[in-house]
Coordinates of C-alpha atoms in Angstrom, one line a residue:
S25 CA -56.7 51.3 -11.7
A26 CA -58.6 53.4 -9.2
E27 CA -61.3 50.7 -9.0
G28 CA -58.7 48.0 -8.3
E29 CA -59.4 46.2 -11.6
S30 CA -56.6 44.8 -13.8
K31 CA -56.8 46.3 -17.3
V32 CA -54.5 45.2 -20.1
K33 CA -54.3 47.2 -23.2
R34 CA -52.4 45.9 -26.2
V35 CA -50.7 48.6 -28.3
N36 CA -48.9 48.1 -31.6
L37 CA -46.4 50.7 -32.4
A38 CA -45.1 51.2 -35.9
R39 CA -42.4 53.7 -34.8
V40 CA -40.7 54.5 -31.5
E41 CA -42.0 58.1 -31.9
D42 CA -45.6 56.9 -31.8
I43 CA -45.3 56.1 -28.0
S44 CA -45.8 59.8 -27.1
T45 CA -49.1 59.9 -29.0
Y46 CA -50.6 57.3 -26.6
T47 CA -50.8 59.9 -23.7
K48 CA -54.2 60.7 -25.2
K49 CA -55.4 57.1 -25.0
I50 CA -53.6 56.1 -21.7
E51 CA -53.8 59.1 -19.4
R52 CA -52.9 57.3 -16.2
A53 CA -51.5 54.0 -15.1
D54 CA -50.2 52.5 -11.8
A55 CA -47.1 50.5 -12.9
C56 CA -44.9 49.9 -15.9
L57 CA -43.0 46.7 -16.5
I58 CA -40.2 46.9 -19.0
A59 CA -38.9 43.5 -20.1
L60 CA -37.7 44.1 -23.7
G61 CA -34.4 44.2 -25.3
A62 CA -32.4 43.1 -28.4
S63 CA -32.9 39.3 -28.8
A64 CA -29.6 38.9 -30.7
P65 CA -27.3 41.9 -30.2
H66 CA -24.3 39.9 -31.6
H67 CA -26.1 40.1 -35.0
M68 CA -26.5 43.9 -34.7
H69 CA -24.1 46.8 -35.2
L70 CA -23.6 48.9 -32.1
Q71 CA -25.9 51.8 -33.0
Q72 CA -28.8 49.3 -33.6
W73 CA -28.2 47.7 -30.3
L74 CA -28.1 51.1 -28.5
S75 CA -31.3 52.2 -30.2
V76 CA -33.2 49.3 -28.6
E77 CA -31.5 48.9 -25.2
I78 CA -31.2 52.6 -24.4
D79 CA -33.1 54.9 -26.8
L80 CA -36.3 52.8 -26.9
I81 CA -36.3 51.9 -23.2
R82 CA -35.6 55.6 -22.4
T83 CA -38.6 56.6 -24.5
I84 CA -40.8 54.1 -22.7
A85 CA -39.6 55.3 -19.3
E86 CA -40.3 58.9 -20.3
F87 CA -43.8 57.9 -21.3
C88 CA -44.4 56.1 -18.0
N89 CA -43.2 59.2 -16.2
T90 CA -45.7 61.3 -18.2
I91 CA -48.7 59.1 -17.3
Q92 CA -47.6 59.3 -13.6
V93 CA -47.0 55.6 -12.8
R94 CA -45.9 55.0 -9.2
S95 CA -43.6 52.0 -10.0
I96 CA -41.4 51.0 -12.9
S97 CA -39.9 47.5 -13.1
L98 CA -36.9 47.0 -15.4
L99 CA -35.5 43.7 -16.5
S100 CA -31.7 44.1 -16.5
A101 CA -28.8 41.6 -15.8
V102 CA -26.7 40.4 -12.9
D103 CA -23.8 42.5 -11.6
V104 CA -24.7 45.6 -13.7
E105 CA -23.5 48.8 -12.1
N106 CA -25.2 51.8 -13.7
E107 CA -23.3 54.5 -11.8
S108 CA -20.0 53.6 -13.5
A109 CA -21.5 53.2 -17.0
V110 CA -19.9 55.7 -19.4
P111 CA -22.0 56.9 -22.4
F112 CA -20.7 56.0 -25.9
T113 CA -19.3 58.9 -27.9
K114 CA -20.3 59.4 -31.5
E115 CA -16.7 58.6 -32.6
E116 CA -16.7 55.4 -30.5
I117 CA -20.0 54.2 -32.1
E118 CA -18.7 54.9 -35.6
S119 CA -15.4 53.0 -34.9
Y120 CA -17.4 49.8 -34.6
G121 CA -18.7 50.3 -38.1
E122 CA -22.0 48.9 -39.5
G123 CA -21.1 45.2 -39.3
A124 CA -22.4 42.7 -36.8
L125 CA -20.7 43.0 -33.5
G126 CA -20.3 39.2 -33.0
W127 CA -20.1 37.4 -29.7
I128 CA -16.8 38.7 -28.4
K129 CA -17.5 42.4 -28.8
M130 CA -21.0 42.0 -27.6
I131 CA -19.8 40.3 -24.4
I132 CA -17.2 43.0 -23.8
L133 CA -19.8 45.8 -24.2
Y134 CA -22.7 44.0 -22.5
M135 CA -22.4 45.3 -18.9
R136 CA -21.8 48.8 -20.1
V137 CA -24.9 48.8 -22.3
K138 CA -27.0 47.4 -19.6
G139 CA -25.7 50.0 -17.1
L140 CA -26.6 52.8 -19.5
E141 CA -30.0 51.2 -19.9
E142 CA -30.6 51.3 -16.1
K143 CA -29.3 54.8 -15.9
A144 CA -31.6 55.9 -18.8
V145 CA -34.7 54.6 -16.9
I146 CA -33.7 56.1 -13.6
E147 CA -33.0 59.6 -15.1
S148 CA -36.0 59.6 -17.4
A149 CA -38.5 58.6 -14.7
S150 CA -37.5 61.2 -12.2
D151 CA -41.1 61.6 -10.9
V152 CA -41.7 57.8 -10.5
Q153 CA -41.7 56.8 -6.8
Y154 CA -40.3 53.3 -7.2
I155 CA -37.7 52.0 -9.7
R156 CA -37.4 48.2 -9.3
I157 CA -34.4 46.8 -11.3
F158 CA -34.4 43.1 -11.7
Q159 CA -30.9 41.7 -12.2
P160 CA -31.2 37.9 -13.0
N161 CA -28.3 35.7 -14.1
T162 CA -29.3 33.0 -16.6
I163 CA -33.0 33.0 -17.4
V164 CA -34.2 29.4 -18.0
T165 CA -36.9 29.0 -20.7
E166 CA -38.8 25.9 -21.8
E167 CA -37.2 26.1 -25.2
P168 CA -33.6 27.2 -25.5
R169 CA -33.5 30.6 -27.3
Y170 CA -29.9 30.2 -28.5
G171 CA -29.7 26.6 -29.5
W172 CA -26.9 24.4 -28.1
F173 CA -25.4 27.3 -26.1
D174 CA -28.6 27.8 -24.0
A175 CA -29.2 24.1 -23.7
T176 CA -25.7 23.5 -22.3
L177 CA -25.9 26.4 -19.9
F178 CA -29.3 25.3 -18.6
R179 CA -27.9 21.8 -17.9
L180 CA -24.8 23.3 -16.2
H181 CA -26.9 25.4 -13.9
K182 CA -28.9 22.3 -12.8
L183 CA -25.6 20.9 -11.5
V184 CA -24.0 24.0 -10.0
D185 CA -26.9 26.3 -8.8
R186 CA -26.8 24.8 -5.3
Y187 CA -23.2 25.8 -4.9
L188 CA -23.4 29.3 -6.4
P189 CA -24.0 32.6 -4.5
S190 CA -27.7 33.3 -4.7
Q191 CA -27.4 36.2 -7.2
Y192 CA -25.8 33.8 -9.7
H193 CA -28.5 31.2 -9.4
S194 CA -30.5 30.6 -12.6
V195 CA -34.1 31.6 -12.6
D196 CA -37.1 30.1 -14.4
V197 CA -38.7 32.7 -16.7
R198 CA -42.1 32.0 -15.0
L199 CA -40.8 32.7 -11.6
L200 CA -39.1 35.9 -12.8
G201 CA -42.4 37.1 -14.5
A202 CA -44.4 36.3 -11.4
A203 CA -42.0 38.1 -9.2
M204 CA -42.1 41.3 -11.4
V205 CA -45.8 41.4 -11.2
A206 CA -46.1 40.5 -7.5
D207 CA -43.4 43.0 -6.6
A208 CA -45.2 45.8 -8.5
K209 CA -48.5 45.0 -6.7
T210 CA -46.7 45.1 -3.3
K211 CA -45.3 48.5 -4.1
L212 CA -48.6 49.9 -5.2
Q213 CA -50.2 48.8 -1.9
E214 CA -47.6 50.8 0.1
R215 CA -48.8 54.2 1.3
E216 CA -45.4 55.5 2.3
D217 CA -44.9 59.1 1.2
L218 CA -41.4 59.5 -0.1
G219 CA -42.0 63.1 -1.2
S220 CA -39.6 63.9 -4.0
Q221 CA -37.3 61.1 -3.1
Q222 CA -36.9 58.2 -5.6
D223 CA -36.6 54.7 -4.2
V224 CA -34.3 52.7 -6.5
A225 CA -33.8 49.0 -5.7
M226 CA -31.9 46.1 -7.3
L227 CA -33.5 42.7 -7.0
S228 CA -31.9 39.3 -7.4
Y229 CA -32.8 35.6 -7.2
E230 CA -33.6 35.5 -3.4
D231 CA -35.9 38.5 -3.9
Y232 CA -37.8 36.7 -6.7
V233 CA -38.4 33.6 -4.6
S234 CA -39.4 35.8 -1.6
V235 CA -41.9 38.0 -3.5
A236 CA -43.4 35.3 -5.7
G237 CA -43.6 32.9 -2.8
K238 CA -41.7 29.8 -1.9
A239 CA -44.7 27.6 -2.8
F240 CA -44.6 29.0 -6.3
Q241 CA -40.9 28.1 -6.6
D242 CA -41.5 24.6 -5.2
R243 CA -44.2 23.9 -7.8
L244 CA -41.9 25.0 -10.6
T245 CA -39.1 22.8 -9.3
A246 CA -41.5 19.8 -8.9
N247 CA -43.0 20.2 -12.4
K248 CA -39.9 21.3 -14.3
D249 CA -39.3 19.2 -17.4
E250 CA -35.9 17.6 -17.9
L251 CA -33.7 19.9 -20.0

């Protein structure tokens, strides 16, 4: 805010279309953090998944553009390349039917969907000065979200993280959240005038540790419960 105060407003939306009505209640904001998505896309059919990951997120980005935020932070995924993401045709979507995708089809389509998600934000927020795309690998949570699969993956990362390239290092959800907030604050403090140019940046594990602070990461490591 102009006064430098942190103001959090909780808004419950019954429909995606309702977002546009909030321009009357939220006329201006500094930053927008988008960290939503389908929790179990393998249980959805393709159109459902796209409606969340692309249509909903595009609508939010358009809203943030309307209220003139200076920075948008998007939670994406490691190795996503939005420039090569090809939109789904109507016939292609229909070919997948209305049944659940399942794990195999979801994994095959995942990078393409996330690429289209990134592209939707970049294109829909054309007036936003900073687009910050966070591309983590495995996000470690206190409670596994997907049962034995997550639990096994978390244990595996504890063994191999030190040997992996930094972008494939797992990241504690608390470190990731702290990094998204700290990075947005840093961008808001910058006074560089980019004119009509849009600054789009991809951030990975080393960036999270850098922006949130090494001390924060060390505390997490010291206090982390055994998985």
